[in-house]
Coordinates of C-alpha atoms in Angstrom, one line a residue:
M1 CA 11.0 -15.0 -18.2
L2 CA 13.4 -16.2 -16.0
S3 CA 15.9 -13.9 -17.2
S4 CA 13.8 -11.1 -16.7
I5 CA 13.1 -12.1 -13.0
I6 CA 16.8 -12.2 -12.7
R7 CA 17.4 -8.6 -14.3
R8 CA 14.7 -7.1 -12.4
L9 CA 16.0 -8.8 -8.7
L10 CA 18.9 -7.4 -9.4
Q11 CA 17.5 -4.4 -10.5
T12 CA 15.4 -4.0 -7.2
I13 CA 18.7 -4.5 -5.0
G14 CA 20.2 -1.9 -6.7
V15 CA 17.2 0.4 -5.6
V16 CA 16.8 -0.9 -2.2
L17 CA 20.9 -0.1 -1.7
V18 CA 20.4 3.6 -3.0
M19 CA 16.8 4.1 -1.2
S20 CA 18.7 3.1 1.7
A21 CA 21.5 5.7 1.9
L22 CA 18.8 8.4 0.8
V23 CA 16.5 7.2 4.1
F24 CA 19.2 7.1 6.3
A25 CA 20.9 10.3 5.6
G26 CA 17.5 11.9 5.1
I27 CA 16.1 10.9 8.9
Y28 CA 19.7 11.7 10.4
L29 CA 19.4 15.1 9.8
V30 CA 15.7 15.3 10.9
G31 CA 16.0 16.8 14.7
D32 CA 18.0 15.2 17.6
P33 CA 16.8 12.3 19.4
V34 CA 18.7 13.0 22.4
S35 CA 16.5 15.9 23.3
M36 CA 13.6 13.7 23.4
L37 CA 15.4 10.9 25.5
A38 CA 17.2 12.9 28.0
S39 CA 15.4 15.1 30.7
P40 CA 15.3 19.1 30.7
E41 CA 17.9 18.7 33.5
A42 CA 20.2 16.4 31.8
T43 CA 23.8 18.0 31.5
E44 CA 26.0 17.9 28.3
V45 CA 27.9 15.0 29.7
E46 CA 24.7 12.9 30.3
R47 CA 23.7 13.6 26.9
E48 CA 27.2 13.0 25.5
L49 CA 26.8 9.8 27.3
I50 CA 23.0 9.0 25.7
R51 CA 24.6 9.7 22.0
Q52 CA 27.7 7.5 22.7
S53 CA 25.6 4.6 24.0
L54 CA 23.1 4.8 20.9
G55 CA 26.0 5.3 18.6
L56 CA 25.2 8.7 17.6
N57 CA 28.4 10.6 17.9
L58 CA 29.8 8.3 15.2
P59 CA 30.2 10.4 11.4
L60 CA 27.1 9.7 9.2
W61 CA 29.0 7.1 7.3
H62 CA 30.4 5.3 9.9
Q63 CA 26.6 4.9 11.1
Y64 CA 25.8 4.0 7.8
F65 CA 28.1 1.1 7.1
I66 CA 27.2 -0.4 10.4
F67 CA 23.2 -0.2 9.6
L68 CA 24.1 -1.6 6.2
G69 CA 26.1 -4.5 7.6
K70 CA 23.8 -5.6 10.3
A71 CA 20.7 -4.9 8.1
A72 CA 22.4 -7.4 5.1
V73 CA 23.7 -10.1 7.5
H74 CA 21.3 -10.4 10.0
L75 CA 18.5 -8.3 9.0
D76 CA 19.0 -6.1 12.2
F77 CA 17.6 -2.3 11.9
G78 CA 18.6 -1.8 15.4
N79 CA 16.5 -1.3 18.7
S80 CA 13.8 1.3 19.1
F81 CA 15.4 4.0 21.4
L82 CA 12.3 4.5 23.4
T83 CA 11.6 0.8 24.3
G84 CA 14.8 -1.2 23.4
E85 CA 12.9 -3.5 21.3
P86 CA 14.5 -4.6 17.9
A87 CA 12.7 -2.0 15.2
M88 CA 12.2 -4.7 12.8
R89 CA 10.0 -6.7 15.2
L90 CA 7.6 -3.5 16.1
I91 CA 7.2 -3.0 12.6
L92 CA 6.4 -6.8 11.8
E93 CA 3.9 -6.9 14.7
R94 CA 2.0 -4.2 12.7
M95 CA 2.1 -5.4 9.2
P96 CA -0.7 -7.6 9.2
A97 CA -2.9 -4.9 10.2
T98 CA -1.9 -2.9 7.9
L99 CA -1.8 -5.6 5.2
E100 CA -5.3 -6.5 5.9
L101 CA -6.6 -3.3 5.7
A102 CA -4.9 -2.6 1.9
T103 CA -5.9 -5.8 0.8
V104 CA -9.3 -5.8 1.8
A105 CA -9.9 -2.3 0.9
M106 CA -8.5 -3.0 -2.5
L107 CA -10.5 -6.6 -2.8
F108 CA -13.7 -4.1 -2.5
S109 CA -12.2 -1.0 -4.9
V110 CA -11.4 -4.1 -8.0
L111 CA -15.2 -6.0 -7.4
I112 CA -17.1 -3.1 -7.4
G113 CA -15.0 -0.8 -9.7
V114 CA -14.7 -3.1 -12.5
P115 CA -18.1 -3.8 -13.1
L116 CA -19.4 -0.2 -12.5
G117 CA -16.3 0.8 -14.9
I118 CA -17.3 -1.7 -17.8
Y119 CA -21.1 -0.6 -17.2
A120 CA -20.4 2.8 -18.2
G121 CA -17.8 1.6 -21.0
L122 CA -20.9 0.0 -22.8
N123 CA -23.4 2.5 -21.7
P124 CA -21.4 5.7 -21.7
E125 CA -24.8 8.1 -22.8
S126 CA -27.2 6.6 -19.9
F127 CA -28.2 8.1 -16.8
G128 CA -26.5 5.5 -14.9
A129 CA -23.1 5.8 -16.5
R130 CA -23.0 9.2 -16.0
S131 CA -24.3 8.9 -12.1
I132 CA -21.4 6.3 -12.1
M133 CA -18.7 9.0 -13.5
T134 CA -20.2 11.5 -11.6
S135 CA -19.4 9.7 -8.3
S136 CA -15.9 8.5 -9.2
V137 CA -15.6 12.4 -9.3
L138 CA -16.3 12.8 -6.1
G139 CA -14.2 10.1 -4.9
F140 CA -11.4 11.5 -6.4
S141 CA -12.2 15.2 -4.9
L142 CA -13.3 14.5 -1.0
P143 CA -9.9 14.2 1.5
N144 CA -9.2 10.9 3.0
F145 CA -9.3 12.0 6.0
W146 CA -12.4 14.1 5.6
V147 CA -14.5 11.1 4.3
G148 CA -13.4 8.9 7.6
L149 CA -14.7 11.8 10.1
M150 CA -17.9 11.7 8.2
L151 CA -18.2 7.9 8.0
I152 CA -17.4 8.2 12.0
M153 CA -19.8 11.0 12.7
V154 CA -22.8 8.9 10.5
F155 CA -22.4 5.5 11.3
A156 CA -20.7 5.4 14.9
V157 CA -21.6 9.0 16.4
L158 CA -25.4 9.6 14.9
L159 CA -26.5 5.9 14.4
G160 CA -24.4 4.3 16.8
W161 CA -24.3 1.1 14.1
L162 CA -20.4 0.9 14.2
P163 CA -17.5 1.2 16.4
A164 CA -15.4 4.2 15.6
G165 CA -12.0 3.2 15.5
G166 CA -9.7 0.2 16.8
R167 CA -9.4 -2.9 15.6
G168 CA -11.5 -6.2 16.4
P169 CA -10.7 -9.6 17.8
V170 CA -7.5 -11.4 15.9
E171 CA -7.1 -15.3 15.2
A172 CA -4.3 -16.8 13.9
F173 CA -4.1 -17.2 10.3
G174 CA -1.0 -19.5 9.6
P175 CA 1.9 -16.5 10.5
I176 CA -0.4 -13.7 11.1
Q177 CA -3.1 -12.4 12.9
L178 CA -6.3 -11.5 11.2
S179 CA -9.4 -10.0 12.2
I180 CA -11.6 -11.1 9.4
F181 CA -12.6 -13.8 11.1
S182 CA -15.3 -12.7 13.2
W183 CA -18.5 -10.2 12.7
A184 CA -16.7 -7.9 15.5
G185 CA -13.6 -8.1 13.5
W186 CA -15.5 -6.6 10.2
Q187 CA -17.8 -4.0 12.0
R188 CA -14.6 -2.3 13.0
L189 CA -13.0 -2.8 9.4
I190 CA -16.1 -1.6 7.5
L191 CA -15.6 2.3 7.8
P192 CA -11.3 2.3 7.3
V193 CA -11.9 0.1 4.0
T194 CA -14.6 2.2 3.2
T195 CA -12.6 5.7 3.7
I196 CA -9.7 3.7 1.4
A197 CA -11.8 2.1 -1.0
A198 CA -13.9 5.6 -2.1
A199 CA -10.8 7.1 -3.9
K200 CA -9.5 3.7 -5.5
C201 CA -12.6 2.4 -6.7
A202 CA -13.3 5.8 -8.3
L203 CA -9.7 5.4 -10.1
I204 CA -10.8 1.7 -11.2
I205 CA -14.2 2.5 -12.5
R206 CA -12.3 5.4 -14.1
V207 CA -9.5 2.8 -16.0
T208 CA -11.8 0.1 -16.6
R209 CA -13.8 2.8 -18.4
A210 CA -11.5 4.0 -20.8
A211 CA -10.3 0.6 -21.3
T212 CA -13.7 -0.7 -22.5
R213 CA -14.3 2.0 -24.8
E214 CA -11.0 1.9 -26.4
C215 CA -11.4 -2.0 -26.9
L216 CA -14.8 -2.0 -28.0
P217 CA -14.0 -0.5 -31.6
L218 CA -11.1 -3.0 -32.0
D219 CA -11.2 -5.6 -35.1
Y220 CA -11.1 -8.8 -32.3
I221 CA -14.4 -7.8 -31.0
K222 CA -15.7 -7.1 -34.4
F223 CA -14.8 -10.2 -35.1
A224 CA -16.2 -12.2 -31.8
R225 CA -19.3 -11.1 -32.8
A226 CA -19.2 -11.4 -36.0
K227 CA -18.5 -15.1 -35.3
G228 CA -21.9 -15.2 -33.3
L229 CA -20.5 -15.6 -30.2
S230 CA -23.2 -14.5 -27.2
E231 CA -22.2 -11.3 -26.1
K232 CA -21.7 -12.6 -22.6
R233 CA -18.7 -14.7 -23.9
V234 CA -17.3 -11.2 -25.9
L235 CA -17.4 -9.3 -22.9
G236 CA -16.6 -12.1 -20.4
V237 CA -13.8 -13.8 -22.5
H238 CA -12.3 -11.2 -25.0
L239 CA -12.3 -7.9 -23.5
L240 CA -12.2 -8.8 -20.0
K241 CA -8.9 -10.4 -20.3
N242 CA -7.4 -7.4 -22.2
I243 CA -9.0 -4.6 -20.1
L244 CA -7.3 -6.4 -17.2
I245 CA -4.0 -5.3 -18.1
P246 CA -4.4 -1.6 -17.0
I247 CA -6.6 -2.7 -14.3
V248 CA -3.5 -5.1 -12.9
T249 CA -1.6 -2.2 -13.3
I250 CA -2.8 0.5 -11.6
G251 CA -4.2 -1.8 -9.1
G252 CA -1.0 -3.2 -8.0
L253 CA 0.9 0.3 -8.1
E254 CA -2.3 1.2 -5.8
Y255 CA -2.1 -1.4 -3.7
G256 CA 1.3 -1.0 -3.1
Q257 CA 0.4 2.7 -1.8
V258 CA -2.0 1.9 0.3
F259 CA -0.2 -0.4 1.9
A260 CA 2.9 2.0 2.5
F261 CA 0.8 5.5 2.6
A262 CA -2.0 4.6 5.1
V263 CA -1.3 6.6 8.0
V264 CA -4.1 9.2 7.8
T265 CA -6.5 6.3 7.6
E266 CA -5.0 4.5 10.7
T267 CA -4.6 7.4 12.7
V268 CA -8.1 8.7 11.9
F269 CA -9.4 4.9 13.0
S270 CA -6.7 4.2 15.7
W271 CA -5.9 1.1 13.8
P272 CA -3.2 -0.2 15.1
G273 CA -1.1 -0.7 11.8
M274 CA 2.5 0.3 10.8
G275 CA 1.2 3.7 10.0
K276 CA 0.0 4.8 13.1
L277 CA 3.6 3.3 14.4
L278 CA 5.5 5.5 12.0
I279 CA 3.5 8.7 12.9
D280 CA 4.4 7.9 16.4
S281 CA 8.2 7.2 15.6
I282 CA 8.8 10.2 14.2
I283 CA 7.0 12.3 16.9
T284 CA 9.5 11.0 19.4
L285 CA 12.3 11.0 16.9
D286 CA 12.6 7.0 16.8
R287 CA 14.9 6.6 13.8
P288 CA 15.6 3.0 13.9
V289 CA 11.7 2.3 14.0
V290 CA 11.5 5.0 10.9
V291 CA 14.1 3.7 8.9
A292 CA 12.8 0.1 9.2
Y293 CA 9.4 1.1 8.3
L294 CA 10.9 2.7 5.1
M295 CA 13.3 0.0 4.1
L296 CA 10.3 -2.3 4.5
T297 CA 8.3 -0.4 2.5
V298 CA 10.8 0.1 -0.2
V299 CA 11.2 -3.8 -0.2
F300 CA 7.6 -4.5 -0.3
L301 CA 6.8 -1.8 -3.6
A302 CA 9.9 -3.0 -5.5
L303 CA 8.6 -6.7 -5.1
L304 CA 5.2 -5.8 -5.7
N305 CA 6.5 -4.0 -9.2
L306 CA 8.0 -7.1 -10.2
V307 CA 4.7 -9.0 -9.4
V308 CA 2.9 -6.9 -11.2
D309 CA 5.3 -7.3 -14.5
I310 CA 5.3 -11.1 -14.3
I311 CA 1.3 -11.0 -14.2
Y312 CA 1.3 -8.3 -17.1
T313 CA 3.5 -11.2 -19.0
I314 CA 1.5 -13.4 -18.0
L315 CA -1.8 -11.4 -19.7
D316 CA -0.2 -10.0 -22.6
P317 CA 1.1 -12.1 -24.9
R318 CA 3.2 -9.4 -27.0
V319 CA 5.5 -8.8 -24.0
R320 CA 6.5 -12.7 -24.3
L321 CA 7.2 -12.1 -27.9
E322 CA 9.1 -9.0 -27.5
A323 CA 11.0 -10.8 -24.5
R324 CA 12.2 -13.9 -26.9
A325 CA 13.1 -11.6 -29.7

């Protein structure tokens, strides 16, 4: 397993290098930050001075290697064009909010989706199973932003039960600040979490149901029942352990997707996470912040895939045997 982890880490480094070049070149081609930073009355000489101060007058390859050297040696992704603060610091200040939102949403999706998926797989023709599968289709079909707006309309505007946006008071949990330790924090977390979990739970329900239907006719389930094991043990040990393999794979990928692309939900609910910062930075053409966000996202997704592969190896002994062979 150690050799596999080392090999994946080397692959991750290669992916990060390739993505850094693509991201840097892509952001360079989008707009001119000087037009956002300089006043409309600025002369061409003043605009050129701004370009020189930001290093935008250098060739693209030169800018990239300066960026790569600072990022690799000092983890310095440059300073924000607008605030002058380190871009990575701005991202890391917002990251706990996004991590909190993504983690709570995926936990709810798994805790709700797995039992419902197993029930639908065990009783495919029942009214409850059909209702669950119909609801999962709605979860896929409804746009994320529309679900969020409807939740705000019903629970914040009409009923007045929950706040429409923002983040509640935070408390320190080690090096990060979280809002899940107070009721006020949960009040502001419920609506955005429900918006994200609606689609993710629907996906997990369908994956779990398909895995359950696939595993039920297999010999090891029949043998466990033939030995006289209780149905609770058959389902809770033999079935659950095997259907966890696709659930972990899909859940890990979806968690990374929520972390990286919770932009719409954070914007709708004014959630002060990385996604909202990304939108603001794109609008103002704040290149260092956009590049720092994308690079952090690439590293996070690559490491998350590595963790998913390790968990997959632990759950499935066949993978370990293939690795040894």
